[in-house]
Coordinates of C-alpha atoms and ligand atoms in Angstrom, one line a residue:
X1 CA 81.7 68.4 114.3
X2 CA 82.0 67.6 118.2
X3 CA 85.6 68.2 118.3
X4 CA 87.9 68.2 121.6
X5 CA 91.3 69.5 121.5
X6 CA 93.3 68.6 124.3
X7 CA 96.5 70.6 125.7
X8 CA 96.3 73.5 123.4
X9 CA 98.6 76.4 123.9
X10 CA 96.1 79.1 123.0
X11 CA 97.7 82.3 121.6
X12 CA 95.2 84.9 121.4
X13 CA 95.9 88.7 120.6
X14 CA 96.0 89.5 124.2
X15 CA 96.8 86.2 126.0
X16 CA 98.4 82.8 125.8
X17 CA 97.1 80.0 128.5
X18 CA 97.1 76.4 127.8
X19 CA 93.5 74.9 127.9
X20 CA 91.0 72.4 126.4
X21 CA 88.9 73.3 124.1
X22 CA 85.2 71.7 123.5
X23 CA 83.3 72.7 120.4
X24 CA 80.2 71.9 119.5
X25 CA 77.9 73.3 117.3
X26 CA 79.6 75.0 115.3
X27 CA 81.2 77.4 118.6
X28 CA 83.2 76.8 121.3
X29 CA 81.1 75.1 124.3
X30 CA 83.7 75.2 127.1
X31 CA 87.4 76.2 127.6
X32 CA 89.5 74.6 131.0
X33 CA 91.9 72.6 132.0
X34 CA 90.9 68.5 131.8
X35 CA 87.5 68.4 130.1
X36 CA 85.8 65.4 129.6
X37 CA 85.3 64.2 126.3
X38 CA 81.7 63.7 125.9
X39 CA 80.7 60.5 123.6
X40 CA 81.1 60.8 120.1
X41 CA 83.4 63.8 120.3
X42 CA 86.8 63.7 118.0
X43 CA 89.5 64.1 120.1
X44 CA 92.8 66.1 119.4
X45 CA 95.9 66.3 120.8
X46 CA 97.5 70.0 120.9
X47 CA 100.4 68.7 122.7
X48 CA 103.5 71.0 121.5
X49 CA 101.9 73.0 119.0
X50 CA 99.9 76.4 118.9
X51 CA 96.4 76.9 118.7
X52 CA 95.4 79.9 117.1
X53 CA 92.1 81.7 116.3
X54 CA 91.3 81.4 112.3
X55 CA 93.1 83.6 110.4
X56 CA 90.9 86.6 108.7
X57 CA 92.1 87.8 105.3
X58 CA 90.3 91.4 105.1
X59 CA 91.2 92.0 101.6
X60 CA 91.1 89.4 98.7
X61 CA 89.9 88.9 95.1
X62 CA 88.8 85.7 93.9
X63 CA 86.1 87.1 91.1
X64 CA 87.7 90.0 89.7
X65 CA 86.8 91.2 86.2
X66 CA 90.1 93.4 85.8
X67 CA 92.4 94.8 83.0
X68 CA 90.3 93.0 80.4
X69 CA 91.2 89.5 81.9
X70 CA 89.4 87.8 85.3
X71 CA 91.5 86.5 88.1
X72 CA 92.1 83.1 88.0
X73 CA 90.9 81.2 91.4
X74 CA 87.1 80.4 91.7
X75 CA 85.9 79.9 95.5
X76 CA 86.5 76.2 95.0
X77 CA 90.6 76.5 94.8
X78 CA 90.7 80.1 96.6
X79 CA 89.1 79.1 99.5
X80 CA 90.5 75.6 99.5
X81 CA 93.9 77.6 99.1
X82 CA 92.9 80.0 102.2
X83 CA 92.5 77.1 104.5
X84 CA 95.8 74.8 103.7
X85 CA 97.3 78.6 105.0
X86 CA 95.0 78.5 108.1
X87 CA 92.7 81.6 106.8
X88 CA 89.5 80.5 107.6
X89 CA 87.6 83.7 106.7
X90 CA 87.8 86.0 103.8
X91 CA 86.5 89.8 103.1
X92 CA 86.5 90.0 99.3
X93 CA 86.1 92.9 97.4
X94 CA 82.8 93.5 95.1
X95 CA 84.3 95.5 92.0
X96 CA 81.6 96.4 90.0
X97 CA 82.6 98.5 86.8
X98 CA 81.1 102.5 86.7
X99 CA 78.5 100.8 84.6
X100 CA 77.1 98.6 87.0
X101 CA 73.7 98.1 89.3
X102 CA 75.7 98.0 92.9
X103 CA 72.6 95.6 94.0
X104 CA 72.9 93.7 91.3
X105 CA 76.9 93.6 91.8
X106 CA 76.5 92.5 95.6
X107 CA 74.2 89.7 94.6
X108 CA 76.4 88.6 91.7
X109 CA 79.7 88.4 93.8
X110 CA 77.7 86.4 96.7
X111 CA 76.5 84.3 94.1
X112 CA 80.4 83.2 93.2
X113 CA 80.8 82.1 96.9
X114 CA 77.3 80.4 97.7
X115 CA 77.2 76.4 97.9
X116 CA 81.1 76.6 96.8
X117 CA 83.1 78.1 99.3
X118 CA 85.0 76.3 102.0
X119 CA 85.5 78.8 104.0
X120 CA 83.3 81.7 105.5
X121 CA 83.1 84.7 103.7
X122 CA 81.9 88.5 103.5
X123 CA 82.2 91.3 101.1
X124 CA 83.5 94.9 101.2
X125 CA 80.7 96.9 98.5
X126 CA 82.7 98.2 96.1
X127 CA 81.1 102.0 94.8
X128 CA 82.7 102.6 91.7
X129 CA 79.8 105.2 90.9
X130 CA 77.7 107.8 92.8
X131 CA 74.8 109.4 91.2
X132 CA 71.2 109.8 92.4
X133 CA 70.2 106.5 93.0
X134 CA 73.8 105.4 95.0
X135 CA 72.0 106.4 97.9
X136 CA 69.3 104.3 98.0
X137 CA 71.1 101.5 96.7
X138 CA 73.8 101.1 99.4
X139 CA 71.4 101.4 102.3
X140 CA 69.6 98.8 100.7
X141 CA 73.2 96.5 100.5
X142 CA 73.5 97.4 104.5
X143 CA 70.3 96.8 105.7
X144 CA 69.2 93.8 103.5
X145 CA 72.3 92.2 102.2
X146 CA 74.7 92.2 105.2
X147 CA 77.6 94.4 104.4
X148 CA 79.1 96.6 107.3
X149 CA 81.9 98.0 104.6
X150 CA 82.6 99.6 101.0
X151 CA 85.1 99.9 99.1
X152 CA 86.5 103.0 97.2
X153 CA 89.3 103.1 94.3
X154 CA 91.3 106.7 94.3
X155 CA 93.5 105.0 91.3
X156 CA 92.2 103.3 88.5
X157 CA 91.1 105.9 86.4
X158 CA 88.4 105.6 83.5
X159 CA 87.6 101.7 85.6
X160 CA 86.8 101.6 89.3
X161 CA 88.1 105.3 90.2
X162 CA 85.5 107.8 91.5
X163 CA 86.1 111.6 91.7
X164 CA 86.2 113.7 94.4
X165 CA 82.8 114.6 94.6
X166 CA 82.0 111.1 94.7
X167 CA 84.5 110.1 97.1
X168 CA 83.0 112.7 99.5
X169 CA 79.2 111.3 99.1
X170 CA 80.3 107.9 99.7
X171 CA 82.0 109.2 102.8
X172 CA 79.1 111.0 103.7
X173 CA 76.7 108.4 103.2
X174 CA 79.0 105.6 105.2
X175 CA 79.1 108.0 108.1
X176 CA 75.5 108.0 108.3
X177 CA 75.5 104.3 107.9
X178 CA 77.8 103.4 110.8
X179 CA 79.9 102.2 107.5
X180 CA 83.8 101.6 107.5
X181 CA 85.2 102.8 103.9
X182 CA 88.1 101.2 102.6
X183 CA 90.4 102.7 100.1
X184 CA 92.7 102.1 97.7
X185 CA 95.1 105.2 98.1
X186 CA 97.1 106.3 94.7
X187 CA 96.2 109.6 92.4
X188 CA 94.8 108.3 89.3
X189 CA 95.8 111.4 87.6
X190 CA 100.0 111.5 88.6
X191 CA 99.8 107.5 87.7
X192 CA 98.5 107.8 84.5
X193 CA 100.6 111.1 83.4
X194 CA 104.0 109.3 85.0
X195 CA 102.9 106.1 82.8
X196 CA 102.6 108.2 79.6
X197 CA 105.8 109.8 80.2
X198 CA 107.6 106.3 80.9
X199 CA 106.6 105.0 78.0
X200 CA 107.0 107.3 75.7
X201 CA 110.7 107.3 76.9
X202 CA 110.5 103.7 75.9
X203 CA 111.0 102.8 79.7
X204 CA 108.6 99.5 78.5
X205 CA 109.1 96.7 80.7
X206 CA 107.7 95.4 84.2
X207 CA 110.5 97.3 86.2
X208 CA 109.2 100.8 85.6
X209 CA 105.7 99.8 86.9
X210 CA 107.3 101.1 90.8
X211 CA 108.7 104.2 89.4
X212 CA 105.4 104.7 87.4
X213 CA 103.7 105.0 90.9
X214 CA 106.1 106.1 93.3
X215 CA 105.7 106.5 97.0
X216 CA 104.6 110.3 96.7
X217 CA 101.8 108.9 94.8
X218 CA 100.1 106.9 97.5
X219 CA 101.1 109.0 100.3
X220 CA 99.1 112.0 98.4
X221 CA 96.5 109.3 98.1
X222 CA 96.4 108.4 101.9
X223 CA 96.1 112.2 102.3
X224 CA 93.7 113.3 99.8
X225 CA 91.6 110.5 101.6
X226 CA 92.4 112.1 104.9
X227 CA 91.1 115.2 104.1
X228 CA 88.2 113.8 103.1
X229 CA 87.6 111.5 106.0
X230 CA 88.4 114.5 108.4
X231 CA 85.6 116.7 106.5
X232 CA 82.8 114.5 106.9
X233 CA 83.5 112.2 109.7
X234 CA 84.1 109.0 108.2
X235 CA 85.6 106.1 109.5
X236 CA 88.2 104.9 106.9
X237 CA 90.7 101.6 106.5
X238 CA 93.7 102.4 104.2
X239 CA 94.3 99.0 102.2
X240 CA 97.3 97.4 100.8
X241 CA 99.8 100.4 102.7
X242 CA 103.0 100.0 100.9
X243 CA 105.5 103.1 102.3
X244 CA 107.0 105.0 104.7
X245 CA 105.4 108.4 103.7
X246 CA 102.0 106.8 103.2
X247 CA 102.2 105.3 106.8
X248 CA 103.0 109.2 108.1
X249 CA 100.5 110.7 106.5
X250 CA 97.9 108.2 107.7
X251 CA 99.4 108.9 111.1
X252 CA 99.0 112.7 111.0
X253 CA 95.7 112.3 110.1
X254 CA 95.3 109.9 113.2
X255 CA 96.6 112.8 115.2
X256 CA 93.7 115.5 113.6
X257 CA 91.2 113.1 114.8
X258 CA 90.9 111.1 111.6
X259 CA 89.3 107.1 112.6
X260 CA 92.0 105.1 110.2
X261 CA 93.2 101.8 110.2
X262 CA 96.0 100.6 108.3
X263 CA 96.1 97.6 106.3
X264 CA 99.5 96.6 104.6
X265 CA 99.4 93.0 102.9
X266 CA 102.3 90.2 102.9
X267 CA 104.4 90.8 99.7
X268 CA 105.3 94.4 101.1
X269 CA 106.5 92.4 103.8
X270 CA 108.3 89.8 102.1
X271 CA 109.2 91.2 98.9
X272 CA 111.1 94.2 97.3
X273 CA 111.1 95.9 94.4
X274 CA 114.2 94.1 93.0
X275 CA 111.5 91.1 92.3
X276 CA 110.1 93.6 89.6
X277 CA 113.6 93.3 87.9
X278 CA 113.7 90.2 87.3
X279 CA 114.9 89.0 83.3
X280 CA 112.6 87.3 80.5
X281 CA 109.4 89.8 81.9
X282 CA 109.9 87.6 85.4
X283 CA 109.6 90.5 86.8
X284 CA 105.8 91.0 85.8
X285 CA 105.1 88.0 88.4
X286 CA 105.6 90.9 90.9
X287 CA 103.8 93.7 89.1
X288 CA 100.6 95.1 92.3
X289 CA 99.7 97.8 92.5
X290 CA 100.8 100.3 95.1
X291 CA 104.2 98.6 93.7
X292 CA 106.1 96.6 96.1
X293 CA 108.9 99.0 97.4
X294 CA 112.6 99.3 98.0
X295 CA 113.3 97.5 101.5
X296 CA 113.8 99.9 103.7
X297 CA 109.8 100.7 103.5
X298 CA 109.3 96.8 104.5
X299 CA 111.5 96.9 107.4
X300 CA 109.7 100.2 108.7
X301 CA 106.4 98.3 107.9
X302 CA 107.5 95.3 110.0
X303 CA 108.3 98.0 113.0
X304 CA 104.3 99.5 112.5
X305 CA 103.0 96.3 112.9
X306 CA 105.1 95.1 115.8
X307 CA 103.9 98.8 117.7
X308 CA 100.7 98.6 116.2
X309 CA 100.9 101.5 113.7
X310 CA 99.5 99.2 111.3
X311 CA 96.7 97.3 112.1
X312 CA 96.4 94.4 109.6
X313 CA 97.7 92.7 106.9
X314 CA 96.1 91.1 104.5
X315 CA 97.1 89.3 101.2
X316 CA 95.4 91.6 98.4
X317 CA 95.1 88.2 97.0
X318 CA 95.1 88.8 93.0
X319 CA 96.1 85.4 91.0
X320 CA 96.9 85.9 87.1
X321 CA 98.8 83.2 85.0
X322 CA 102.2 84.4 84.4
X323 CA 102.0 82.2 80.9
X324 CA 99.2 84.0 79.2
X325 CA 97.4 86.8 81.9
X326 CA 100.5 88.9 82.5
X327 CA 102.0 88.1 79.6
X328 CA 99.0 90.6 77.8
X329 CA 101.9 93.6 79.1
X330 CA 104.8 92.0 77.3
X331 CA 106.3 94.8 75.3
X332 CA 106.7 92.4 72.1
X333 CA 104.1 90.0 72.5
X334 CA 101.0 91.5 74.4
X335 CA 98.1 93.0 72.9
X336 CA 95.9 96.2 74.8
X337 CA 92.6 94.4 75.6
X338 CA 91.0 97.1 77.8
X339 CA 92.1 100.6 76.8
X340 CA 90.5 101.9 79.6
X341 CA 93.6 100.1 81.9
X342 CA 95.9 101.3 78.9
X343 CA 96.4 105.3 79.2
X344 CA 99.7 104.8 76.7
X345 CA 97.7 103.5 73.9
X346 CA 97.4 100.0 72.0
X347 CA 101.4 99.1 72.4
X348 CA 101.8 96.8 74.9
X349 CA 104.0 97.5 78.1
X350 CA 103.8 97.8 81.6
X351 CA 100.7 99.5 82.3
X352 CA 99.1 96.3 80.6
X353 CA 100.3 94.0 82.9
X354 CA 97.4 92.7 85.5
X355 CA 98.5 94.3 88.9
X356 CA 98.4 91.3 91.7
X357 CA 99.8 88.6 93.0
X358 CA 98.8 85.1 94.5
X359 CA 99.6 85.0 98.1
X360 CA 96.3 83.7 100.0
X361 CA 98.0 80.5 100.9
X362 CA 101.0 82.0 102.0
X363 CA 99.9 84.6 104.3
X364 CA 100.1 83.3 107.6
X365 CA 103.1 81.0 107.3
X366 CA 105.0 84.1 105.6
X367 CA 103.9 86.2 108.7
X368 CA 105.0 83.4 111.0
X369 CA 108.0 82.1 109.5
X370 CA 109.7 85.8 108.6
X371 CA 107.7 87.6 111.3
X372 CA 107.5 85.4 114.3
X373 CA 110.3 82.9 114.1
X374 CA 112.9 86.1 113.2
X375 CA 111.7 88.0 116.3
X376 CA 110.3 90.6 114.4
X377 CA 106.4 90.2 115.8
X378 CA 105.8 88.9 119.0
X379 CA 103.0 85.8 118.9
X380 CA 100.4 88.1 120.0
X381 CA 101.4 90.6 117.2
X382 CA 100.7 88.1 114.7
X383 CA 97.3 87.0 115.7
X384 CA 96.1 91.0 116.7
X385 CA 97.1 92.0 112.7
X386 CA 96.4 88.5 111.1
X387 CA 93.2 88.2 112.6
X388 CA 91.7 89.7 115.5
X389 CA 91.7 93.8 114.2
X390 CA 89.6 92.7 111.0
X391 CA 87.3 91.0 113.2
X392 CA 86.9 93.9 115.2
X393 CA 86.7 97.2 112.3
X394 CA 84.8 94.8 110.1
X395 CA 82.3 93.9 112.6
X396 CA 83.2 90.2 112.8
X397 CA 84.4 90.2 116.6
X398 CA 84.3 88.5 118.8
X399 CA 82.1 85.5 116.7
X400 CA 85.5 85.5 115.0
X401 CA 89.1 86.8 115.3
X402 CA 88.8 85.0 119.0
X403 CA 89.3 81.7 120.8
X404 CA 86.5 82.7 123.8
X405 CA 83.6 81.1 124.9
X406 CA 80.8 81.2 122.0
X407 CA 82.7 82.2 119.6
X408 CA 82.7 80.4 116.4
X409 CA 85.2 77.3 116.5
X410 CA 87.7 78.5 113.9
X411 CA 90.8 77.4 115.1
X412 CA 94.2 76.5 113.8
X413 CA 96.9 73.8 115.4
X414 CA 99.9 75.0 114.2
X415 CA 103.3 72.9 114.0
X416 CA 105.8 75.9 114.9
X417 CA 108.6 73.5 114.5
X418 CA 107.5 72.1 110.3
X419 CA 110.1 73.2 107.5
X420 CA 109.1 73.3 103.7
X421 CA 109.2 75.1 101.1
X422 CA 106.8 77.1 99.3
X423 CA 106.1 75.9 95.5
X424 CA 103.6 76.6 93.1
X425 CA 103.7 72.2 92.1
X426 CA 102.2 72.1 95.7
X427 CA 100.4 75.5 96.2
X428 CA 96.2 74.8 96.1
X429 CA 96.0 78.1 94.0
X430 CA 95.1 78.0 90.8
X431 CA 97.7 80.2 89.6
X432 CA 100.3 78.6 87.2
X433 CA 103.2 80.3 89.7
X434 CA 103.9 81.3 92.8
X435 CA 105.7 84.6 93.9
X436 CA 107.5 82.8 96.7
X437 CA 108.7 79.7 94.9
X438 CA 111.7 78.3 96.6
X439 CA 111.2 80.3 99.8
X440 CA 112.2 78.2 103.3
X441 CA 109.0 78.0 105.2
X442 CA 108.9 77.5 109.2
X443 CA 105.6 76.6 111.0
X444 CA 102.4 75.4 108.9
X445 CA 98.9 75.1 109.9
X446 CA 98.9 71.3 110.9
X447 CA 94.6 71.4 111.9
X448 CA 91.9 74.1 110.7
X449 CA 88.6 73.5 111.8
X450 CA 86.1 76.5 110.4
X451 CA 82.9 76.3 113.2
X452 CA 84.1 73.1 114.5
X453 CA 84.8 70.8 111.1
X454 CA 88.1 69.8 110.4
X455 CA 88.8 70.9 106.8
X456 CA 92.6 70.6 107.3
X457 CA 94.7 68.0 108.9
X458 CA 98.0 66.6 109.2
X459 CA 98.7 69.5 106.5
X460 CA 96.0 68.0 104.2
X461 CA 93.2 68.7 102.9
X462 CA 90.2 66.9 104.2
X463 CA 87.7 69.8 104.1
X464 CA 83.9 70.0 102.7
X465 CA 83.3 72.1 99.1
X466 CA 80.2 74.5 99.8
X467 CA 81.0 74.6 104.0
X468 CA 81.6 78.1 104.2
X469 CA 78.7 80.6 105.3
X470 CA 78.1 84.1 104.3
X471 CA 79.2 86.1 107.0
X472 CA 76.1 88.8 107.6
X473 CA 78.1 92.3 109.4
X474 CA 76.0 94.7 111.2
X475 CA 77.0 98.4 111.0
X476 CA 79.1 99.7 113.7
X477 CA 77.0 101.5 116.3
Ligands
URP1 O1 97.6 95.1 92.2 C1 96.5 95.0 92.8 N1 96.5 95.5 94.0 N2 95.5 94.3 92.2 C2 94.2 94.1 92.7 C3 93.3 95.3 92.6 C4 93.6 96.2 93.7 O2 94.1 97.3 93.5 O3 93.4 95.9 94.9
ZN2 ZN1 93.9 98.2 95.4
ZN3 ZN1 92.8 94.6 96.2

């Protein structure tokens, strides 16, 4: 836990200087050039490699009770899974359903990640409900259970989806709070009709799950949320931002005076929507919701994050088994489990499929390798979207999302020169696929210490179940 790491090339979001680094204590003690190594301190190295501040992921699932099936990674293989990708801190979203006690909800998500998780960890409060005693209930989850953020689903209908009048309380309320709201931009209502209409034309299998939500969809999403945001005040984080028009309309807003981040996560980046055509219901391995687009709308979303249009990308981290989980939307052999998920009826199709995909792992070397290495992102690009900006809206900054003086020693050594290839027979997720398998990887994350530990090295894993801390956020002033 007394770690020195010698030579390191230190990329930060702003700055690059090479430096020792002295950590004890879980932060970092001293930064300069030939520090002693006091006794009993592990000394590493850096020599020829990066050394990076720990990767944030602001937007993952790892319990998620969803489309009548749960996601498959615990905390033991997510966060395990996080680390061998160099993410050393995770936001998850808390989904209750409608139904649901939010208190309750906050304490039964925390309770998936205490003594198990590897990594350090927070929650965005997912309100899924507002009625009389919402209020009450959410300044209790700021105050007394540590949560700086919520979550809202404009999609979804009948499950996590509010309505309007909801949408504007939570807004309200967050404003009060000093609360960030994060959203998931799509209207339920065009969604569900288009997905009647598809499959009623028999239009049945995975590749009509993009056309089922088109880009208009979410861009009347990111507007309707605008609108909203713009009324009352509210500072609001767009997540998993797929498209061109939803990027503009997020941008207008910015222009009204709307405070809004952009998240976009790494399959928009690295994927298209050809993946979702893909023979014998492959194409179901790429079924998220928004959809993963034609290419043009990745290429623009590489361009907002190398001028900072976008703020951060995330993973949207959502592992179902191909074998059985998203095989319940096969059009011959899937069965409706949760009707509410299933506006077309019992038959199953598309709309049955469980939207996400497994990608926690592959974040950062994805970013790196087809971001970095292609000249794309600059190096400081990388580290502002990957993790300094959800440090700073989600009030983790500068403990994390930073290599300074006193802030926690979450670091990453990272090989810049390592070529491999992405598999699921080596991936730590528990999914029974991966969405990248085959894909030529440059760069890995070589050491990750998460406040000072070395849970990763030489590319291995070598970390401690049940290290990782809940991460207590304080509302923004
Ligand atoms: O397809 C997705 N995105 N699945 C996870 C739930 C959500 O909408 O974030
Ligand atoms: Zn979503
Ligand atoms: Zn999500």
């Amino acid at each position: 836990m007394s770690l020195l790491i010698r030579n390191a090339d230190i990329v930060n979001a702003r700055k690059r200087f090479t430096a020792d680094i002295l950590c004890e204590d879980g932060v970092i003690l001293a930064i300069g050039e030939g520090l002693a190594a006091p006794e009993g301190f592990e000394v590493i190295d850096a020599t020829g490699k990066l050394v990076f501040p720990g990767f944030i992921d602001p937007h993952v699932h790892i319990y998620l009770p969803f489309m009548g099936t749960f996601s498959k990674d615990d905390y033991v293989s997510g966060s395990k899974a996080a680390l061998m990708g160099g993410t050393t801190t995770l936001i998850e979203m808390c989904c209750p359903a409608r139904s649901d006690d939010p208190l309750e909800a906050i304490k039964l998500w925390k309770s998936k990640a205490a003594g198990i998780s590897s990594c350090d960890y927070t929650f965005h409060m997912g309100v899924t409900r507002f009625d009389e005693s919402t209020t009450a209930a959410l300044k209790t989850i700021v105050e007394d259970e540590g949560i700086q953020s919520f979550k809202v689903f404009l999609a979804y209908k009948g499950a996590f989806g509010i309505e309007d009048t909801e949408l504007y309380q939570t807004l309200s309320l967050a404003k009060e709070l000093g609360v960030v709201v994060t959203a998931h931009c799509e209207n339920a209502d065009l969604v569900s009709e288009t997905q009647k209409k598809l499959v009623a034309e028999g239009k049945t299998g995975p590749e009509w799950h993009e056309p089922s939500r088109p880009i208009t969809v979410e861009a009347e999403g990111c507007h309707h949320l605008m609108t909203f945001a713009e009324i009352t005040g509210a500072e609001v984080y767009v997540v998993h931002t797929s498209c061109i028009p939803a990027v503009e309309a997020i941008v207008a807003a910015r222009k009204r005076g709307v405070k809004a981040s952009i998240e976009t996560v790494a399959p928009y980046l690295t994927l298209d929507c050809s993946y979702a055509e893909l023979p014998d219901f492959e194409g179901a391995k790429y079924v998220m919701s928004p959809p993963i687009r034609a290419k043009e709308h990745g290429d623009f979303l590489w361009k907002c994050l190398a001028d900072g249009t976008v703020d951060t990308v995330g993973t949207d981290h959502a592992p179902f088994d191909f074998a059985t989980q998203k095989h319940m939307g096969h059009p011959e052999e899937g069965k409706a489990v949760d009707a509410s998920f299933a506006p077309t009826g019992k038959a199953a199709n598309f709309t049955l499929i469980p939207n996400g995909l497994p990608s926690v792992e592959e974040r950062v070397k994805l970013l790196f390798s087809e971001g970095v290495v292609t000249g794309r992102i600059d190096l400081h690009t990388f580290v502002r979207t990957c993790s300094t900006r959800s440090a700073e809206i989600f009030g983790l900054y500068p403990r994390k999302g930073v290599i300074a003086l006193g802030s926690d020693a979450d670091l990453v050594i990272w090989d810049p020169l390592w070529k491999g290839t992405i598999s699921a027979a080596t991936h730590s997720m528990a999914t029974d696929y991966s969405a990248f398998e085959g894909r030529e990887i440059t760069g890995r994350a070589e050491v990750v210490t998460v406040r000072g530990k070395v849970m990763v090295r030489d590319g291995r894993w070598c970390g401690e179940t049940g290290w990782g801390e809940f991460l207590h956020r304080k509302p923004n002033p």
